[in-house]
PDB file of C-alpha atoms in Angstrom:
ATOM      1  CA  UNK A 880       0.222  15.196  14.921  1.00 46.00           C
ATOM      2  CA  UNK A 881       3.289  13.655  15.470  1.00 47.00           C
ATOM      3  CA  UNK A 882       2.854  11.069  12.771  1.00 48.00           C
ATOM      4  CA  UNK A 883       2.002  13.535  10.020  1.00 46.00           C
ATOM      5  CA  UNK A 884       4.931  15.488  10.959  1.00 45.00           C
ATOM      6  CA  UNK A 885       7.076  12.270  10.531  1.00 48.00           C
ATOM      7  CA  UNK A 886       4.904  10.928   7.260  1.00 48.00           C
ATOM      8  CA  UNK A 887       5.699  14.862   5.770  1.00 49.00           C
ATOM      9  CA  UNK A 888       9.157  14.288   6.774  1.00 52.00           C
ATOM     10  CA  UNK A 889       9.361  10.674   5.402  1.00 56.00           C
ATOM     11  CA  UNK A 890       8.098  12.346   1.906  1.00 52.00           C
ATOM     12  CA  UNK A 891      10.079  14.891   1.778  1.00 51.00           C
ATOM     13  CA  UNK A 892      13.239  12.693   2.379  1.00 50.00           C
ATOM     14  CA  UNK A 893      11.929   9.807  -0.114  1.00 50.00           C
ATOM     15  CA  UNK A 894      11.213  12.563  -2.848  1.00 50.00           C
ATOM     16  CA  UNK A 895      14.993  14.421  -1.855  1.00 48.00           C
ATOM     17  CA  UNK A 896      16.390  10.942  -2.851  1.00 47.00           C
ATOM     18  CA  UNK A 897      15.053   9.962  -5.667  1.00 45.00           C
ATOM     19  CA  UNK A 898      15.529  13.428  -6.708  1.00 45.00           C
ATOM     20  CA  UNK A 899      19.735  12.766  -5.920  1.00 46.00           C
ATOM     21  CA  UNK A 900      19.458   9.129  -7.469  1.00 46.00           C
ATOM     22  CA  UNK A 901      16.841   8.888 -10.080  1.00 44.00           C
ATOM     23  CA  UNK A 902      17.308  10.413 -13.980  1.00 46.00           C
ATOM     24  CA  UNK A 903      14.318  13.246 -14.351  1.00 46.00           C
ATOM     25  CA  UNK A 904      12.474  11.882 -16.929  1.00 44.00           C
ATOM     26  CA  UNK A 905      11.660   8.073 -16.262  1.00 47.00           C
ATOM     27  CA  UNK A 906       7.957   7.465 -15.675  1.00 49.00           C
ATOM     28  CA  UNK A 907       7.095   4.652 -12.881  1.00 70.00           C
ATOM     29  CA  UNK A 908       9.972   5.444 -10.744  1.00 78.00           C
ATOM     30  CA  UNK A 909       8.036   7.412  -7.980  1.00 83.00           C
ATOM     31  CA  UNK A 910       4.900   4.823  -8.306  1.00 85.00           C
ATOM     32  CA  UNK A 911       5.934   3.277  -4.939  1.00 87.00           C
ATOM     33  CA  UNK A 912       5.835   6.708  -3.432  1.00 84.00           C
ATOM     34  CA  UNK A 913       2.412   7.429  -4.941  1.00 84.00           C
ATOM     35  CA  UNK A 914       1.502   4.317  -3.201  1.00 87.00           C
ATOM     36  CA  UNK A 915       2.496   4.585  -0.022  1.00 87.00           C
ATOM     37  CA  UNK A 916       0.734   8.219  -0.153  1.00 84.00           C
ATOM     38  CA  UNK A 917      -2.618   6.548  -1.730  1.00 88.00           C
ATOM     39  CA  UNK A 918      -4.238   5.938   2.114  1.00 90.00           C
ATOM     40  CA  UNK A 919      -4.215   9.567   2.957  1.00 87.00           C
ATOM     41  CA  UNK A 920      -5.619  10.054  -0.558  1.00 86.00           C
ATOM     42  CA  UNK A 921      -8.147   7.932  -0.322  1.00 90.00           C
ATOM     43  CA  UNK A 922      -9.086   9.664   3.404  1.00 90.00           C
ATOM     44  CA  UNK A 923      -9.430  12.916   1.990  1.00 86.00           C
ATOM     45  CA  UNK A 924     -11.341  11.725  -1.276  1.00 86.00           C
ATOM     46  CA  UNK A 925     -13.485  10.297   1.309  1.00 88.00           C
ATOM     47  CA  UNK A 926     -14.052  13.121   3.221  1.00 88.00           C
ATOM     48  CA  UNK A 927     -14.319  15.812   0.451  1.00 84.00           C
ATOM     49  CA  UNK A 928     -17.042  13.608  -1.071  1.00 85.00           C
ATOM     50  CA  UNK A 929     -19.285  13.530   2.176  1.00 88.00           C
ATOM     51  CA  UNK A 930     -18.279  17.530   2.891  1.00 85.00           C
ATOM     52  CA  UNK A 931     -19.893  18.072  -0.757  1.00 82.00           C
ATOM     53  CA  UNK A 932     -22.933  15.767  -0.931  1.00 84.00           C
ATOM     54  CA  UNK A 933     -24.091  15.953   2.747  1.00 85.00           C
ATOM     55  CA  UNK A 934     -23.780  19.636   3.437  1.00 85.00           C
ATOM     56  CA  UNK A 935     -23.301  19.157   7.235  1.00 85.00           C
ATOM     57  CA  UNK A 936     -26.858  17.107   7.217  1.00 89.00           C
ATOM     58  CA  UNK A 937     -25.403  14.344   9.774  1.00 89.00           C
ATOM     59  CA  UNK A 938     -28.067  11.814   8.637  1.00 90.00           C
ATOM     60  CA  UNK A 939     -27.191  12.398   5.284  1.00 90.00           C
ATOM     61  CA  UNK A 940     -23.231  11.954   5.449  1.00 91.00           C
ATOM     62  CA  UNK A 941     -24.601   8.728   7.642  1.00 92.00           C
ATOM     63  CA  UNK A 942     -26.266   6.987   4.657  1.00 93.00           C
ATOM     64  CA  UNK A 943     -23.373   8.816   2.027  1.00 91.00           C
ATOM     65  CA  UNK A 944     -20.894   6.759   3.761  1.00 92.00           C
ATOM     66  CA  UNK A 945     -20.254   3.478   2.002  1.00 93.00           C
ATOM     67  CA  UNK A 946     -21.163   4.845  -1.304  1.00 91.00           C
ATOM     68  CA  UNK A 947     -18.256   8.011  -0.672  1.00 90.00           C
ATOM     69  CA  UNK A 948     -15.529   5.009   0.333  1.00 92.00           C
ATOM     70  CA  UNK A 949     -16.548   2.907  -2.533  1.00 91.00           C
ATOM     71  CA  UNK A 950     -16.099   6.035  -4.813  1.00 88.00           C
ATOM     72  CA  UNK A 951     -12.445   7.083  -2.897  1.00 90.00           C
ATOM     73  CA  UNK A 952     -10.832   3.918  -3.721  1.00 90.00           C
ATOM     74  CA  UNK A 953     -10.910   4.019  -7.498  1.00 90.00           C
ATOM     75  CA  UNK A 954     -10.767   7.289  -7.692  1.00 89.00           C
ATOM     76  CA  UNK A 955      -7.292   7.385  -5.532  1.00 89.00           C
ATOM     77  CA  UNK A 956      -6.456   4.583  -8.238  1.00 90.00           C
ATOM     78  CA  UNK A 957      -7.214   6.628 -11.116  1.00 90.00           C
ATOM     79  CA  UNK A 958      -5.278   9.429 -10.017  1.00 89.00           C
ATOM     80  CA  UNK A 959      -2.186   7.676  -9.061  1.00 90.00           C
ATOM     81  CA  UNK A 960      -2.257   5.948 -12.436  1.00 89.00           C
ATOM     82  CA  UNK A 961      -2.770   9.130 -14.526  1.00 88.00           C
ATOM     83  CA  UNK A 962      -0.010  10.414 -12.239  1.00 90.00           C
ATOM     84  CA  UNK A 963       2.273   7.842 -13.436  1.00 88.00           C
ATOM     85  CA  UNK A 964       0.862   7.753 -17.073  1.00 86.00           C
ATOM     86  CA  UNK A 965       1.008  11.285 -17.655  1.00 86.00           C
ATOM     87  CA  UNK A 966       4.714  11.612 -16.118  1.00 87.00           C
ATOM     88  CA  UNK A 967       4.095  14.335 -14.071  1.00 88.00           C
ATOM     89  CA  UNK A 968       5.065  12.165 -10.484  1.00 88.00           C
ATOM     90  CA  UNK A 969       7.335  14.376  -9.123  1.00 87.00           C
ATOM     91  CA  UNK A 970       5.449  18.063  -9.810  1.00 89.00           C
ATOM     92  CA  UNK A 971       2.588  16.423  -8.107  1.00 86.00           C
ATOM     93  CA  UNK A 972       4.628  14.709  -5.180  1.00 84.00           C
ATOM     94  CA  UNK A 973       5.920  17.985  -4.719  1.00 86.00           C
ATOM     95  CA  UNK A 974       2.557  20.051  -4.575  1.00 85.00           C
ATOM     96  CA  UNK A 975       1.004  17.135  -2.395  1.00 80.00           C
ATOM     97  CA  UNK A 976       3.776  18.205   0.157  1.00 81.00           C
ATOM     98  CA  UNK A 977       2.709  21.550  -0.400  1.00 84.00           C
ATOM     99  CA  UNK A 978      -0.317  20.866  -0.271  1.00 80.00           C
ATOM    100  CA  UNK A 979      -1.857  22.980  -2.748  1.00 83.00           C
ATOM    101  CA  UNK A 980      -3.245  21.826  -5.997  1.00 83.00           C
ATOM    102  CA  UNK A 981      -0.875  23.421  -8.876  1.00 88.00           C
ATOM    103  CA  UNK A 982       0.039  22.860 -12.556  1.00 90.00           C
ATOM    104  CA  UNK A 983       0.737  18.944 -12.145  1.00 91.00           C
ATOM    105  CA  UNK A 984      -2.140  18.097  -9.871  1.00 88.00           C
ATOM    106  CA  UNK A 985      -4.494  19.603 -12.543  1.00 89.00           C
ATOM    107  CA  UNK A 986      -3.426  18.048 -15.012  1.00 91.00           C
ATOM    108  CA  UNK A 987      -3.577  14.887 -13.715  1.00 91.00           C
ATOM    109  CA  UNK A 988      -7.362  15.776 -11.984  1.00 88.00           C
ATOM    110  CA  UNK A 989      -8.450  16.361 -15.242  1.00 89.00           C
ATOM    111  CA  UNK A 990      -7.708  13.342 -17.017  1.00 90.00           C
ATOM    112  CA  UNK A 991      -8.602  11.213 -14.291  1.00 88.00           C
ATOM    113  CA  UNK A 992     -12.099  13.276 -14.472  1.00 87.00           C
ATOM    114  CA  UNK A 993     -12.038  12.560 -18.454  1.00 88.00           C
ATOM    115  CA  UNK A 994     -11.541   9.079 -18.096  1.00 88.00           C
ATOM    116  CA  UNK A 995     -13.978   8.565 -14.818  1.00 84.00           C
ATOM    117  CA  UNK A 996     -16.704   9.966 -17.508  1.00 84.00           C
ATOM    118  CA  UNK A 997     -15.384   7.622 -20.342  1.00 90.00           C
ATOM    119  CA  UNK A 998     -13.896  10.775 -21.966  1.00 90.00           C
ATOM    120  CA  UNK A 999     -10.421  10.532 -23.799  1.00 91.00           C
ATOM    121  CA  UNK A1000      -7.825  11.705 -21.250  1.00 85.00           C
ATOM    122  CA  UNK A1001      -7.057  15.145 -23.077  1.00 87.00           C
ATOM    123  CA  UNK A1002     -10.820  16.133 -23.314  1.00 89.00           C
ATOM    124  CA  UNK A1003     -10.680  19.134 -20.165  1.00 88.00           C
ATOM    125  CA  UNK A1004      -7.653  19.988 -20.352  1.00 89.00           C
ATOM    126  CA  UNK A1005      -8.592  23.058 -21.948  1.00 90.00           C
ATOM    127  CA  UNK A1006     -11.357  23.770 -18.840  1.00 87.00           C
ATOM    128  CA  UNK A1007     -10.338  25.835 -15.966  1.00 87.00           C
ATOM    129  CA  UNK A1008     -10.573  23.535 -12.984  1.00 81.00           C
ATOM    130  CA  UNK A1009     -13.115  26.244 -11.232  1.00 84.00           C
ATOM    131  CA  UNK A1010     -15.350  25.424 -13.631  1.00 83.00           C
ATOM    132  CA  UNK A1011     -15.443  21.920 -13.029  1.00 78.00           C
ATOM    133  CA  UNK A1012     -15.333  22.307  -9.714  1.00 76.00           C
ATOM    134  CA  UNK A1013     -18.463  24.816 -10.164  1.00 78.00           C
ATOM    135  CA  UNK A1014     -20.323  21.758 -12.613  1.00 77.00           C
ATOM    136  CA  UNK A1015     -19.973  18.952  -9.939  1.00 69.00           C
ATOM    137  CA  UNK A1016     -20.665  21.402  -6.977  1.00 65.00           C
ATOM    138  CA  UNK A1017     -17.439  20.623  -5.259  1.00 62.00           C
ATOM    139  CA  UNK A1018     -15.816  23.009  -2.701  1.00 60.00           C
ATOM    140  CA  UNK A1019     -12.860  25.328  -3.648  1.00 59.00           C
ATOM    141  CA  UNK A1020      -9.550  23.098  -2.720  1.00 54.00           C
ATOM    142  CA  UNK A1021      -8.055  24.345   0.619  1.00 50.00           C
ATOM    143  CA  UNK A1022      -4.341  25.605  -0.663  1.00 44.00           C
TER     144      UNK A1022
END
């Protein structure tokens, strides 16, 4: 516990500066904060994907194992990159922290969602994230 309480604190301190030093609008400035934050990512990624395709069958989250890392780690790519692309680092840094899913964080689920299914990135923007949630059978987010 004591390291998440110093990794939040880190976070909060790296997004307070670059907050103080950094002009508002420049995309790619907060990329080596989305970095260092892609590990944790890629853990719950990990995890949510077992949660929803073993449904607490132990043998089944067993054999879902490799495949659920092997999915986590592009995944955590795509949404860093759409984080960065779509310019929305900060909003997202900030809900991360929150840790709740808001305005930023959807956006940026959906077009990595769009572009996972060879989509162009705008294509669900327009689609409640419930419902998408409700198509791939995924559990409400925790926020």
């Amino acid at each position: 516990m004591g390291q998440s309480l110093r990794g939040s604190t880190l976070a909060s301190g790296l997004v307070l500066l670059s907050l103080a030093l950094a002009p508002p609008a420049r995309a790619s400035l907060l990329r080596p904060l989305l970095m260092l934050m892609r590990p944790q990512l890629e853990q719950r990624l990990n995890q949510l994907c077992l949660r929803s395709l073993a449904g607490g069958v132990a043998s089944l989250e067993t054999s879902l194992q490799r495949p659920c890392q092997q999915l986590a780690g592009p995944a955590s790519t795509c949404l860093i990159n759409e984080t960065d692309a779509s310019g929305r680092s900060l909003g997202v840094i900030s809900e991360l922290i929150a840790g709740r899913i808001g305005d930023d964080s959807e956006v940026v689920i959906k077009r990595c969602v769009a572009k996972l299914l060879n989509l162009p990135p705008e294509t669900l923007q327009e689609l409640p994230l419930k419902d998408l949630q409700r198509r791939f059978g995924l559990p409400a987010p925790s926020s």
